[in-house]
Structure formats: C-alpha cells, structure tokens
Amino acid sequence: MARSVGFVGLGAMGAPMAWNLDDAGFDLTVYNRTTERERPFAEAGVSVADSPKHLTERVDVVCLIVTDGTAVGEVLEREFGILAGLDETTTVVQMSTIGRDETLAAAEAVREHGGRFLDCPVSGTVGPAREGTLVGLAGGDDDVIDDVEPVLSAMCDPVVRCGGVGQGTSMKLFVNLLLGSAMGAFAEALTFGANQELEIEDMLEVVENGALDSPLFSAKGQQIRTDDYDSRFPVDYQFKDLDLALDAAGDARVPMQLTAAARELFSGARAAGLGERDMAAVVEPLAEQTGVSLASDDRSDD
C-alpha cells in the first residue's frame, strides 16, 4: 500500500482533499502553483515541494486536481514537472475534470515516462470534499485501483470503478451534464413560478415533498431563496463541463439539444459577470430579464 502521497493543486477542492490525506496518516507532500495556498500546510508541518518534479520524486502516488486540461498538461510537462520526476514505482492519479482525449494524452505521457496512471475525477463540491465523501470515478486497471484505493478512500466514499482509463472522465461528464441540465431547468421553473406570483418558499416546499425532491434542488433552492451565491461549484466550471460533454457528444454523433440549451444558460450567466459565483446564480439573469426577485423577504435559514 502507498505510504507517501503527493498532492498537486490546493484550490477550493484540492485543499480539503489534501487535508483528508494528512488526517488519514499518509506521509503527505503538497505543491501549488500559487504558493500562498501552500502556507497552511507548511505551518501544520506538512512537507511542501518547490516543484512538481521534486514532489513526484518523494512519493509513491501523485494526486493531481487543477483547473482544466491545459493546466494538467502544464504541470505534467513543464520543466521540473511531474513527468520529470517519474519512475516505475510512481502512480499518477489525475482527478481534474478534463476532456476524454486530454485524459488519454496524459495517460500516454505518464506511461511513456515509466509511471502508472489512474483516471479518477471526483463528483461533489466543497462540502463533500471537506467531509471525505466525494464520489471517486475510477478509470484504469484493477490492479492499479487496488493499490491506490486506500488513498482514494481517504477522500472519496464511494469509489466507483467505471472501466478503463478514460471511463472515469466519461462518467464525470455524464454526471455533470445531468447536473447542469437539471440546474438550468430548475432556474427556469423558479423564474416561471415567480412570474406567476408564486412564493419561492411555496415552490420549494412543493418540490421537496414530491417526486422531484433531491439534494440538488434542496441545497440550490435555499441558496437562491437567501440570495447566497458564494461559490460551492462556480458557473465557469459548470459551463466548462457542459462544453466538454457537448464536444464528446459531437465526436460520437449523439444529439444533445437540452444540454446545449443548458450550456447557453450558463454562458449567459458568464456574460453577466457571474462566472465566479455559484452555479445557482444561473437563475439571476433570468430573474432580472423578467423583472422578478427570487430572494425571500425572510432570508434566515429554516
């Protein structure tokens, strides 16, 4: 079993995931391109590497979660990048949400440099990242998953085996396609209801007590009701994931009319300057365009 783990990418998701590895007792080394994010780890006595190469040379497993495919390629291939520190004892676990072709290219690069590769993006937002209850979407050889499953289990519950390399990425695009489409439909329905002079508390009560009840609608409904758009999962990221899904669907000749419409809703929210706000903010341009407010007069939490 891996005893030493490196974690590259200490953003809103990566930092709590790395802390869970530390709490689980792994010998942890971290690296982030913005060094300010490394400081809490250094102050807690966690080892900090000065480059991805030096991190990789110290550990058995490298976990990587960064913004997009471009960032994955950069941290792998740059001078003093992950590839420069690999040997046959190292496993790279790519946990970012990127395109399938980008995943396959990363896997090939790691293998060409002698390492092992696991495709394992995660489903969930900052809350599950803190709690260690992200859903790990593992794509790779069973023996590789077996070897690193204790590492994954420190961050994820459950870890779902999706097939070979690339299938973890495909599963992530599947679930985020559904997430974005559902959020877009919810935003439109709430805007319609407000324009019919329905109160948001009543709409949410009806949803939560019927067949459509879900954690997504409960959580995002309360955010909208209280005008709370602090980012759990930003509009920019949801737009990116819908775009990746549509690209993959285009390659496979799968028609995706609803997903395309959802992407354009999120594109509109980005155009309105809401890209860094939580994905629930996709409702704001719709509400503004139709002259309604969805924030409750009583904004206290239930």
PDB file of C-alpha atoms in Angstrom:
ATOM      1  CA  MET A   1       0.000   0.000   0.000  1.00  0.00           C
ATOM      2  CA  ALA A   2       1.196   3.514  -0.773  1.00  0.00           C
ATOM      3  CA  ARG A   3       2.582   5.259   2.288  1.00  0.00           C
ATOM      4  CA  SER A   4       3.668   8.542   0.742  1.00  0.00           C
ATOM      5  CA  VAL A   5       1.321  10.734  -1.283  1.00  0.00           C
ATOM      6  CA  GLY A   6       1.856  13.958  -3.178  1.00  0.00           C
ATOM      7  CA  PHE A   7      -0.976  16.375  -3.862  1.00  0.00           C
ATOM      8  CA  VAL A   8      -0.766  18.948  -6.657  1.00  0.00           C
ATOM      9  CA  GLY A   9      -3.452  21.646  -6.743  1.00  0.00           C
ATOM     10  CA  LEU A  10      -4.636  23.216  -3.473  1.00  0.00           C
ATOM     11  CA  GLY A  11      -7.703  25.098  -4.650  1.00  0.00           C
ATOM     12  CA  ALA A  12     -11.185  25.014  -3.165  1.00  0.00           C
ATOM     13  CA  MET A  13     -11.483  21.273  -3.815  1.00  0.00           C
ATOM     14  CA  GLY A  14      -7.853  20.211  -3.617  1.00  0.00           C
ATOM     15  CA  ALA A  15      -7.008  21.711  -0.230  1.00  0.00           C
ATOM     16  CA  PRO A  16      -9.653  19.802   1.774  1.00  0.00           C
ATOM     17  CA  MET A  17      -8.852  16.625  -0.158  1.00  0.00           C
ATOM     18  CA  ALA A  18      -5.195  17.011   0.790  1.00  0.00           C
ATOM     19  CA  TRP A  19      -6.079  17.636   4.435  1.00  0.00           C
ATOM     20  CA  ASN A  20      -8.066  14.388   4.454  1.00  0.00           C
ATOM     21  CA  LEU A  21      -4.977  12.530   3.240  1.00  0.00           C
ATOM     22  CA  ASP A  22      -2.966  14.098   6.046  1.00  0.00           C
ATOM     23  CA  ASP A  23      -5.660  13.194   8.586  1.00  0.00           C
ATOM     24  CA  ALA A  24      -5.614   9.599   7.298  1.00  0.00           C
ATOM     25  CA  GLY A  25      -1.939   9.332   8.250  1.00  0.00           C
ATOM     26  CA  PHE A  26      -0.274   9.382   4.852  1.00  0.00           C
ATOM     27  CA  ASP A  27       3.171  10.930   4.545  1.00  0.00           C
ATOM     28  CA  LEU A  28       1.972  13.938   2.551  1.00  0.00           C
ATOM     29  CA  THR A  29       3.825  16.367   0.308  1.00  0.00           C
ATOM     30  CA  VAL A  30       1.972  19.213  -1.412  1.00  0.00           C
ATOM     31  CA  TYR A  31       2.584  21.637  -4.257  1.00  0.00           C
ATOM     32  CA  ASN A  32       0.566  24.518  -5.657  1.00  0.00           C
ATOM     33  CA  ARG A  33       1.441  26.958  -8.409  1.00  0.00           C
ATOM     34  CA  THR A  34       0.242  29.819  -6.159  1.00  0.00           C
ATOM     35  CA  THR A  35       2.498  29.412  -3.150  1.00  0.00           C
ATOM     36  CA  GLU A  36       0.146  31.257  -0.788  1.00  0.00           C
ATOM     37  CA  ARG A  37      -2.104  28.197  -0.788  1.00  0.00           C
ATOM     38  CA  GLU A  38       0.768  26.054   0.485  1.00  0.00           C
ATOM     39  CA  ARG A  39       1.265  28.146   3.624  1.00  0.00           C
ATOM     40  CA  PRO A  40      -1.364  26.496   5.902  1.00  0.00           C
ATOM     41  CA  PHE A  41       0.137  23.091   5.100  1.00  0.00           C
ATOM     42  CA  ALA A  42       3.673  24.263   5.834  1.00  0.00           C
ATOM     43  CA  GLU A  43       2.501  25.787   9.123  1.00  0.00           C
ATOM     44  CA  ALA A  44       0.920  22.436  10.041  1.00  0.00           C
ATOM     45  CA  GLY A  45       4.182  20.606   9.390  1.00  0.00           C
ATOM     46  CA  VAL A  46       3.228  19.120   6.008  1.00  0.00           C
ATOM     47  CA  SER A  47       6.100  18.851   3.558  1.00  0.00           C
ATOM     48  CA  VAL A  48       5.964  21.390   0.697  1.00  0.00           C
ATOM     49  CA  ALA A  49       7.824  20.752  -2.583  1.00  0.00           C
ATOM     50  CA  ASP A  50       9.299  23.534  -4.685  1.00  0.00           C
ATOM     51  CA  SER A  51       8.250  21.881  -7.967  1.00  0.00           C
ATOM     52  CA  PRO A  52       6.047  19.027  -9.220  1.00  0.00           C
ATOM     53  CA  LYS A  53       9.224  17.118 -10.119  1.00  0.00           C
ATOM     54  CA  HIS A  54      10.588  17.254  -6.597  1.00  0.00           C
ATOM     55  CA  LEU A  55       7.197  16.287  -5.174  1.00  0.00           C
ATOM     56  CA  THR A  56       6.964  13.298  -7.508  1.00  0.00           C
ATOM     57  CA  GLU A  57      10.445  12.082  -6.596  1.00  0.00           C
ATOM     58  CA  ARG A  58       9.435  11.871  -2.911  1.00  0.00           C
ATOM     59  CA  VAL A  59       6.189   9.906  -3.122  1.00  0.00           C
ATOM     60  CA  ASP A  60       4.526   6.678  -4.253  1.00  0.00           C
ATOM     61  CA  VAL A  61       1.309   8.308  -5.504  1.00  0.00           C
ATOM     62  CA  VAL A  62       0.764  11.755  -7.047  1.00  0.00           C
ATOM     63  CA  CYS A  63      -2.805  13.109  -6.933  1.00  0.00           C
ATOM     64  CA  LEU A  64      -3.497  15.974  -9.304  1.00  0.00           C
ATOM     65  CA  ILE A  65      -6.526  18.296  -9.367  1.00  0.00           C
ATOM     66  CA  VAL A  66      -6.232  21.550 -11.299  1.00  0.00           C
ATOM     67  CA  THR A  67      -8.491  23.789 -13.358  1.00  0.00           C
ATOM     68  CA  ASP A  68      -8.577  22.231 -16.813  1.00  0.00           C
ATOM     69  CA  GLY A  69      -6.769  20.173 -19.428  1.00  0.00           C
ATOM     70  CA  THR A  70      -4.314  22.948 -20.221  1.00  0.00           C
ATOM     71  CA  ALA A  71      -3.299  23.140 -16.563  1.00  0.00           C
ATOM     72  CA  VAL A  72      -2.938  19.332 -16.392  1.00  0.00           C
ATOM     73  CA  GLY A  73      -0.635  19.350 -19.409  1.00  0.00           C
ATOM     74  CA  GLU A  74       1.407  22.210 -17.979  1.00  0.00           C
ATOM     75  CA  VAL A  75       2.000  20.636 -14.584  1.00  0.00           C
ATOM     76  CA  LEU A  76       2.880  17.308 -16.185  1.00  0.00           C
ATOM     77  CA  GLU A  77       5.158  18.511 -18.966  1.00  0.00           C
ATOM     78  CA  ARG A  78       6.739  21.772 -17.778  1.00  0.00           C
ATOM     79  CA  GLU A  79      10.383  21.945 -16.822  1.00  0.00           C
ATOM     80  CA  PHE A  80      10.536  20.340 -13.372  1.00  0.00           C
ATOM     81  CA  GLY A  81       7.070  18.930 -13.967  1.00  0.00           C
ATOM     82  CA  ILE A  82       5.594  15.631 -12.784  1.00  0.00           C
ATOM     83  CA  LEU A  83       6.903  13.675 -15.776  1.00  0.00           C
ATOM     84  CA  ALA A  84      10.476  14.665 -14.935  1.00  0.00           C
ATOM     85  CA  GLY A  85      10.199  13.001 -11.526  1.00  0.00           C
ATOM     86  CA  LEU A  86       8.501   9.737 -12.501  1.00  0.00           C
ATOM     87  CA  ASP A  87       9.803   6.210 -12.250  1.00  0.00           C
ATOM     88  CA  GLU A  88       8.198   2.767 -12.438  1.00  0.00           C
ATOM     89  CA  THR A  89       7.177   2.879  -8.766  1.00  0.00           C
ATOM     90  CA  THR A  90       5.032   6.018  -9.156  1.00  0.00           C
ATOM     91  CA  THR A  91       1.297   6.192  -9.830  1.00  0.00           C
ATOM     92  CA  VAL A  92      -0.268   9.420 -11.087  1.00  0.00           C
ATOM     93  CA  VAL A  93      -3.951   9.844 -10.176  1.00  0.00           C
ATOM     94  CA  GLN A  94      -5.498  12.503 -12.403  1.00  0.00           C
ATOM     95  CA  MET A  95      -8.551  13.902 -10.555  1.00  0.00           C
ATOM     96  CA  SER A  96      -9.287  17.084 -12.523  1.00  0.00           C
ATOM     97  CA  THR A  97     -12.339  17.371 -14.781  1.00  0.00           C
ATOM     98  CA  ILE A  98     -10.935  17.448 -18.304  1.00  0.00           C
ATOM     99  CA  GLY A  99     -11.808  16.032 -21.727  1.00  0.00           C
ATOM    100  CA  ARG A 100     -11.502  12.356 -22.539  1.00  0.00           C
ATOM    101  CA  ASP A 101      -8.851  12.983 -25.197  1.00  0.00           C
ATOM    102  CA  GLU A 102      -6.893  15.076 -22.696  1.00  0.00           C
ATOM    103  CA  THR A 103      -7.121  12.222 -20.184  1.00  0.00           C
ATOM    104  CA  LEU A 104      -5.848   9.686 -22.709  1.00  0.00           C
ATOM    105  CA  ALA A 105      -2.990  12.002 -23.704  1.00  0.00           C
ATOM    106  CA  ALA A 106      -1.992  12.447 -20.051  1.00  0.00           C
ATOM    107  CA  ALA A 107      -2.085   8.680 -19.517  1.00  0.00           C
ATOM    108  CA  GLU A 108       0.132   8.073 -22.536  1.00  0.00           C
ATOM    109  CA  ALA A 109       2.640  10.695 -21.386  1.00  0.00           C
ATOM    110  CA  VAL A 110       2.846   9.185 -17.886  1.00  0.00           C
ATOM    111  CA  ARG A 111       3.311   5.663 -19.235  1.00  0.00           C
ATOM    112  CA  GLU A 112       5.968   6.797 -21.711  1.00  0.00           C
ATOM    113  CA  HIS A 113       7.927   8.167 -18.747  1.00  0.00           C
ATOM    114  CA  GLY A 114       7.659   4.880 -16.853  1.00  0.00           C
ATOM    115  CA  GLY A 115       4.834   5.641 -14.421  1.00  0.00           C
ATOM    116  CA  ARG A 116       1.364   4.202 -13.879  1.00  0.00           C
ATOM    117  CA  PHE A 117      -1.787   6.233 -14.482  1.00  0.00           C
ATOM    118  CA  LEU A 118      -5.269   6.306 -12.983  1.00  0.00           C
ATOM    119  CA  ASP A 119      -8.136   8.395 -14.299  1.00  0.00           C
ATOM    120  CA  CYS A 120     -10.206   9.383 -11.233  1.00  0.00           C
ATOM    121  CA  PRO A 121     -12.154  12.654 -11.346  1.00  0.00           C
ATOM    122  CA  VAL A 122     -14.497  13.255  -8.432  1.00  0.00           C
ATOM    123  CA  SER A 123     -18.175  14.094  -8.204  1.00  0.00           C
ATOM    124  CA  GLY A 124     -19.136  16.513  -5.467  1.00  0.00           C
ATOM    125  CA  THR A 125     -18.452  20.031  -4.267  1.00  0.00           C
ATOM    126  CA  VAL A 126     -16.568  21.693  -1.425  1.00  0.00           C
ATOM    127  CA  GLY A 127     -18.747  20.243   1.367  1.00  0.00           C
ATOM    128  CA  PRO A 128     -18.186  16.595   0.384  1.00  0.00           C
ATOM    129  CA  ALA A 129     -14.511  17.405  -0.267  1.00  0.00           C
ATOM    130  CA  ARG A 130     -14.178  18.512   3.370  1.00  0.00           C
ATOM    131  CA  GLU A 131     -16.127  15.511   4.643  1.00  0.00           C
ATOM    132  CA  GLY A 132     -14.253  12.941   2.545  1.00  0.00           C
ATOM    133  CA  THR A 133     -17.484  11.871   0.837  1.00  0.00           C
ATOM    134  CA  LEU A 134     -16.736  12.761  -2.777  1.00  0.00           C
ATOM    135  CA  VAL A 135     -17.655  10.082  -5.301  1.00  0.00           C
ATOM    136  CA  GLY A 136     -14.445   8.815  -6.908  1.00  0.00           C
ATOM    137  CA  LEU A 137     -14.907   7.858 -10.558  1.00  0.00           C
ATOM    138  CA  ALA A 138     -12.017   5.495 -11.202  1.00  0.00           C
ATOM    139  CA  GLY A 139     -10.939   4.513 -14.698  1.00  0.00           C
ATOM    140  CA  GLY A 140      -7.947   2.204 -15.006  1.00  0.00           C
ATOM    141  CA  ASP A 141      -6.560  -1.270 -14.451  1.00  0.00           C
ATOM    142  CA  ASP A 142      -7.980  -3.071 -11.436  1.00  0.00           C
ATOM    143  CA  ASP A 143      -4.528  -3.730 -10.000  1.00  0.00           C
ATOM    144  CA  VAL A 144      -3.710  -0.017 -10.086  1.00  0.00           C
ATOM    145  CA  ILE A 145      -7.027   0.838  -8.415  1.00  0.00           C
ATOM    146  CA  ASP A 146      -6.425  -1.854  -5.794  1.00  0.00           C
ATOM    147  CA  ASP A 147      -3.004  -0.386  -4.992  1.00  0.00           C
ATOM    148  CA  VAL A 148      -4.225   3.189  -4.537  1.00  0.00           C
ATOM    149  CA  GLU A 149      -7.723   2.528  -3.174  1.00  0.00           C
ATOM    150  CA  PRO A 150      -6.684   3.378   0.427  1.00  0.00           C
ATOM    151  CA  VAL A 151      -5.530   6.769  -0.872  1.00  0.00           C
ATOM    152  CA  LEU A 152      -8.767   7.298  -2.782  1.00  0.00           C
ATOM    153  CA  SER A 153     -10.853   6.168   0.191  1.00  0.00           C
ATOM    154  CA  ALA A 154      -9.345   8.915   2.359  1.00  0.00           C
ATOM    155  CA  MET A 155     -11.026  11.426   0.042  1.00  0.00           C
ATOM    156  CA  CYS A 156     -13.922   9.536  -1.555  1.00  0.00           C
ATOM    157  CA  ASP A 157     -16.845   7.432  -0.387  1.00  0.00           C
ATOM    158  CA  PRO A 158     -17.641   5.545  -2.548  1.00  0.00           C
ATOM    159  CA  VAL A 159     -15.017   4.831  -5.195  1.00  0.00           C
ATOM    160  CA  VAL A 160     -16.856   3.629  -8.317  1.00  0.00           C
ATOM    161  CA  ARG A 161     -14.912   1.526 -10.831  1.00  0.00           C
ATOM    162  CA  CYS A 162     -16.014   2.832 -14.222  1.00  0.00           C
ATOM    163  CA  GLY A 163     -13.823   0.771 -16.571  1.00  0.00           C
ATOM    164  CA  GLY A 164     -10.549   1.552 -18.292  1.00  0.00           C
ATOM    165  CA  VAL A 165      -8.635   4.817 -18.478  1.00  0.00           C
ATOM    166  CA  GLY A 166     -10.947   7.450 -19.956  1.00  0.00           C
ATOM    167  CA  GLN A 167     -14.099   5.927 -18.496  1.00  0.00           C
ATOM    168  CA  GLY A 168     -13.732   7.865 -15.248  1.00  0.00           C
ATOM    169  CA  THR A 169     -13.655  11.052 -17.300  1.00  0.00           C
ATOM    170  CA  SER A 170     -16.678   9.946 -19.323  1.00  0.00           C
ATOM    171  CA  MET A 171     -18.589   9.216 -16.112  1.00  0.00           C
ATOM    172  CA  LYS A 172     -17.731  12.672 -14.752  1.00  0.00           C
ATOM    173  CA  LEU A 173     -19.007  14.330 -17.918  1.00  0.00           C
ATOM    174  CA  PHE A 174     -22.170  12.214 -17.709  1.00  0.00           C
ATOM    175  CA  VAL A 175     -22.961  13.289 -14.155  1.00  0.00           C
ATOM    176  CA  ASN A 176     -22.063  16.959 -14.682  1.00  0.00           C
ATOM    177  CA  LEU A 177     -24.110  17.037 -17.873  1.00  0.00           C
ATOM    178  CA  LEU A 178     -27.077  15.920 -15.785  1.00  0.00           C
ATOM    179  CA  LEU A 179     -26.193  18.380 -13.025  1.00  0.00           C
ATOM    180  CA  GLY A 180     -26.027  21.378 -15.355  1.00  0.00           C
ATOM    181  CA  SER A 181     -29.180  20.448 -17.252  1.00  0.00           C
ATOM    182  CA  ALA A 182     -31.111  19.928 -14.010  1.00  0.00           C
ATOM    183  CA  MET A 183     -29.892  23.232 -12.580  1.00  0.00           C
ATOM    184  CA  GLY A 184     -30.849  25.056 -15.759  1.00  0.00           C
ATOM    185  CA  ALA A 185     -34.360  23.562 -15.719  1.00  0.00           C
ATOM    186  CA  PHE A 186     -34.730  24.409 -12.015  1.00  0.00           C
ATOM    187  CA  ALA A 187     -33.696  28.020 -12.645  1.00  0.00           C
ATOM    188  CA  GLU A 188     -36.209  28.374 -15.458  1.00  0.00           C
ATOM    189  CA  ALA A 189     -39.001  26.769 -13.414  1.00  0.00           C
ATOM    190  CA  LEU A 190     -38.386  29.072 -10.429  1.00  0.00           C
ATOM    191  CA  THR A 191     -38.343  32.105 -12.724  1.00  0.00           C
ATOM    192  CA  PHE A 192     -41.583  30.986 -14.344  1.00  0.00           C
ATOM    193  CA  GLY A 193     -43.174  30.492 -10.935  1.00  0.00           C
ATOM    194  CA  ALA A 194     -42.080  33.904  -9.694  1.00  0.00           C
ATOM    195  CA  ASN A 195     -43.589  35.461 -12.796  1.00  0.00           C
ATOM    196  CA  GLN A 196     -46.825  33.653 -11.905  1.00  0.00           C
ATOM    197  CA  GLU A 197     -46.646  35.334  -8.472  1.00  0.00           C
ATOM    198  CA  LEU A 198     -45.770  32.121  -6.655  1.00  0.00           C
ATOM    199  CA  GLU A 199     -43.708  32.491  -3.482  1.00  0.00           C
ATOM    200  CA  ILE A 200     -40.331  30.796  -3.529  1.00  0.00           C
ATOM    201  CA  GLU A 201     -40.923  29.138  -0.147  1.00  0.00           C
ATOM    202  CA  ASP A 202     -44.065  27.506  -1.541  1.00  0.00           C
ATOM    203  CA  MET A 203     -42.345  26.358  -4.733  1.00  0.00           C
ATOM    204  CA  LEU A 204     -39.509  24.800  -2.754  1.00  0.00           C
ATOM    205  CA  GLU A 205     -41.936  23.065  -0.393  1.00  0.00           C
ATOM    206  CA  VAL A 206     -43.787  21.530  -3.332  1.00  0.00           C
ATOM    207  CA  VAL A 207     -40.549  20.305  -4.929  1.00  0.00           C
ATOM    208  CA  GLU A 208     -39.178  18.908  -1.669  1.00  0.00           C
ATOM    209  CA  ASN A 209     -42.357  16.964  -0.945  1.00  0.00           C
ATOM    210  CA  GLY A 210     -42.839  15.333  -4.308  1.00  0.00           C
ATOM    211  CA  ALA A 211     -41.169  13.066  -6.823  1.00  0.00           C
ATOM    212  CA  LEU A 212     -38.637  15.777  -7.746  1.00  0.00           C
ATOM    213  CA  ASP A 213     -37.150  16.027  -4.264  1.00  0.00           C
ATOM    214  CA  SER A 214     -33.370  15.915  -4.453  1.00  0.00           C
ATOM    215  CA  PRO A 215     -30.317  17.196  -2.561  1.00  0.00           C
ATOM    216  CA  LEU A 216     -29.513  19.428  -5.556  1.00  0.00           C
ATOM    217  CA  PHE A 217     -32.841  21.233  -5.580  1.00  0.00           C
ATOM    218  CA  SER A 218     -32.949  21.486  -1.771  1.00  0.00           C
ATOM    219  CA  ALA A 219     -29.468  22.978  -1.487  1.00  0.00           C
ATOM    220  CA  LYS A 220     -29.627  25.263  -4.518  1.00  0.00           C
ATOM    221  CA  GLY A 221     -33.180  26.317  -3.733  1.00  0.00           C
ATOM    222  CA  GLN A 222     -32.128  27.537  -0.298  1.00  0.00           C
ATOM    223  CA  GLN A 223     -29.161  29.380  -1.799  1.00  0.00           C
ATOM    224  CA  ILE A 224     -31.467  31.166  -4.236  1.00  0.00           C
ATOM    225  CA  ARG A 225     -34.011  31.904  -1.505  1.00  0.00           C
ATOM    226  CA  THR A 226     -31.358  33.506   0.690  1.00  0.00           C
ATOM    227  CA  ASP A 227     -29.508  35.234  -2.178  1.00  0.00           C
ATOM    228  CA  ASP A 228     -26.391  33.214  -1.306  1.00  0.00           C
ATOM    229  CA  TYR A 229     -24.175  32.734  -4.340  1.00  0.00           C
ATOM    230  CA  ASP A 230     -20.868  32.154  -2.593  1.00  0.00           C
ATOM    231  CA  SER A 231     -19.240  29.560  -4.774  1.00  0.00           C
ATOM    232  CA  ARG A 232     -19.504  25.863  -3.990  1.00  0.00           C
ATOM    233  CA  PHE A 233     -19.217  24.997  -7.691  1.00  0.00           C
ATOM    234  CA  PRO A 234     -18.848  28.050  -9.935  1.00  0.00           C
ATOM    235  CA  VAL A 235     -20.736  28.919 -13.076  1.00  0.00           C
ATOM    236  CA  ASP A 236     -17.449  28.908 -15.023  1.00  0.00           C
ATOM    237  CA  TYR A 237     -16.745  25.284 -14.112  1.00  0.00           C
ATOM    238  CA  GLN A 238     -20.264  24.119 -14.931  1.00  0.00           C
ATOM    239  CA  PHE A 239     -20.064  25.853 -18.317  1.00  0.00           C
ATOM    240  CA  LYS A 240     -16.699  24.187 -18.981  1.00  0.00           C
ATOM    241  CA  ASP A 241     -18.062  20.731 -18.142  1.00  0.00           C
ATOM    242  CA  LEU A 242     -21.140  21.149 -20.340  1.00  0.00           C
ATOM    243  CA  ASP A 243     -18.844  22.305 -23.149  1.00  0.00           C
ATOM    244  CA  LEU A 244     -16.640  19.224 -22.700  1.00  0.00           C
ATOM    245  CA  ALA A 245     -19.702  16.946 -22.740  1.00  0.00           C
ATOM    246  CA  LEU A 246     -21.010  18.550 -25.922  1.00  0.00           C
ATOM    247  CA  ASP A 247     -17.620  18.199 -27.595  1.00  0.00           C
ATOM    248  CA  ALA A 248     -17.569  14.498 -26.726  1.00  0.00           C
ATOM    249  CA  ALA A 249     -21.168  14.092 -27.873  1.00  0.00           C
ATOM    250  CA  GLY A 250     -20.342  15.776 -31.165  1.00  0.00           C
ATOM    251  CA  ASP A 251     -17.474  13.377 -31.756  1.00  0.00           C
ATOM    252  CA  ALA A 252     -19.810  10.452 -31.030  1.00  0.00           C
ATOM    253  CA  ARG A 253     -22.700  11.931 -33.070  1.00  0.00           C
ATOM    254  CA  VAL A 254     -25.010  11.942 -30.061  1.00  0.00           C
ATOM    255  CA  PRO A 255     -27.659  14.712 -30.282  1.00  0.00           C
ATOM    256  CA  MET A 256     -27.796  16.789 -27.079  1.00  0.00           C
ATOM    257  CA  GLN A 257     -30.354  19.561 -27.542  1.00  0.00           C
ATOM    258  CA  LEU A 258     -31.187  20.003 -23.845  1.00  0.00           C
ATOM    259  CA  THR A 259     -27.540  20.026 -22.838  1.00  0.00           C
ATOM    260  CA  ALA A 260     -26.793  22.650 -25.485  1.00  0.00           C
ATOM    261  CA  ALA A 261     -29.611  24.812 -24.119  1.00  0.00           C
ATOM    262  CA  ALA A 262     -28.258  24.419 -20.580  1.00  0.00           C
ATOM    263  CA  ARG A 263     -24.786  25.438 -21.743  1.00  0.00           C
ATOM    264  CA  GLU A 264     -26.235  28.630 -23.214  1.00  0.00           C
ATOM    265  CA  LEU A 265     -27.956  29.452 -19.916  1.00  0.00           C
ATOM    266  CA  PHE A 266     -24.598  29.194 -18.173  1.00  0.00           C
ATOM    267  CA  SER A 267     -22.973  31.160 -20.992  1.00  0.00           C
ATOM    268  CA  GLY A 268     -25.492  33.922 -20.318  1.00  0.00           C
ATOM    269  CA  ALA A 269     -24.620  33.904 -16.628  1.00  0.00           C
ATOM    270  CA  ARG A 270     -20.929  34.214 -17.509  1.00  0.00           C
ATOM    271  CA  ALA A 271     -21.692  37.111 -19.843  1.00  0.00           C
ATOM    272  CA  ALA A 272     -23.482  38.798 -16.931  1.00  0.00           C
ATOM    273  CA  GLY A 273     -20.261  38.640 -14.894  1.00  0.00           C
ATOM    274  CA  LEU A 274     -21.344  35.735 -12.699  1.00  0.00           C
ATOM    275  CA  GLY A 275     -18.683  33.215 -13.744  1.00  0.00           C
ATOM    276  CA  GLU A 276     -17.060  33.029 -10.307  1.00  0.00           C
ATOM    277  CA  ARG A 277     -20.356  32.820  -8.444  1.00  0.00           C
ATOM    278  CA  ASP A 278     -22.009  29.529  -7.522  1.00  0.00           C
ATOM    279  CA  MET A 279     -23.795  27.661 -10.290  1.00  0.00           C
ATOM    280  CA  ALA A 280     -27.132  28.563  -8.659  1.00  0.00           C
ATOM    281  CA  ALA A 281     -26.518  32.107  -9.922  1.00  0.00           C
ATOM    282  CA  VAL A 282     -27.583  30.901 -13.375  1.00  0.00           C
ATOM    283  CA  VAL A 283     -31.061  31.984 -12.221  1.00  0.00           C
ATOM    284  CA  GLU A 284     -30.061  35.620 -11.778  1.00  0.00           C
ATOM    285  CA  PRO A 285     -30.071  36.755 -15.440  1.00  0.00           C
ATOM    286  CA  LEU A 286     -33.427  35.026 -15.962  1.00  0.00           C
ATOM    287  CA  ALA A 287     -34.933  36.763 -12.949  1.00  0.00           C
ATOM    288  CA  GLU A 288     -33.506  40.130 -13.972  1.00  0.00           C
ATOM    289  CA  GLN A 289     -34.710  39.807 -17.557  1.00  0.00           C
ATOM    290  CA  THR A 290     -38.263  39.100 -16.403  1.00  0.00           C
ATOM    291  CA  GLY A 291     -38.335  41.640 -13.580  1.00  0.00           C
ATOM    292  CA  VAL A 292     -38.733  39.327 -10.595  1.00  0.00           C
ATOM    293  CA  SER A 293     -36.776  38.645  -7.426  1.00  0.00           C
ATOM    294  CA  LEU A 294     -36.360  35.126  -6.097  1.00  0.00           C
ATOM    295  CA  ALA A 295     -34.817  36.092  -2.761  1.00  0.00           C
ATOM    296  CA  SER A 296     -37.248  35.670   0.093  1.00  0.00           C
ATOM    297  CA  ASP A 297     -38.145  38.646   2.287  1.00  0.00           C
ATOM    298  CA  ASP A 298     -37.284  36.300   5.168  1.00  0.00           C
ATOM    299  CA  ARG A 299     -33.720  35.249   4.327  1.00  0.00           C
ATOM    300  CA  SER A 300     -32.960  33.434   7.563  1.00  0.00           C
ATOM    301  CA  ASP A 301     -32.207  29.749   7.234  1.00  0.00           C
ATOM    302  CA  ASP A 302     -35.002  27.345   8.115  1.00  0.00           C
TER     303      ASP A 302
END
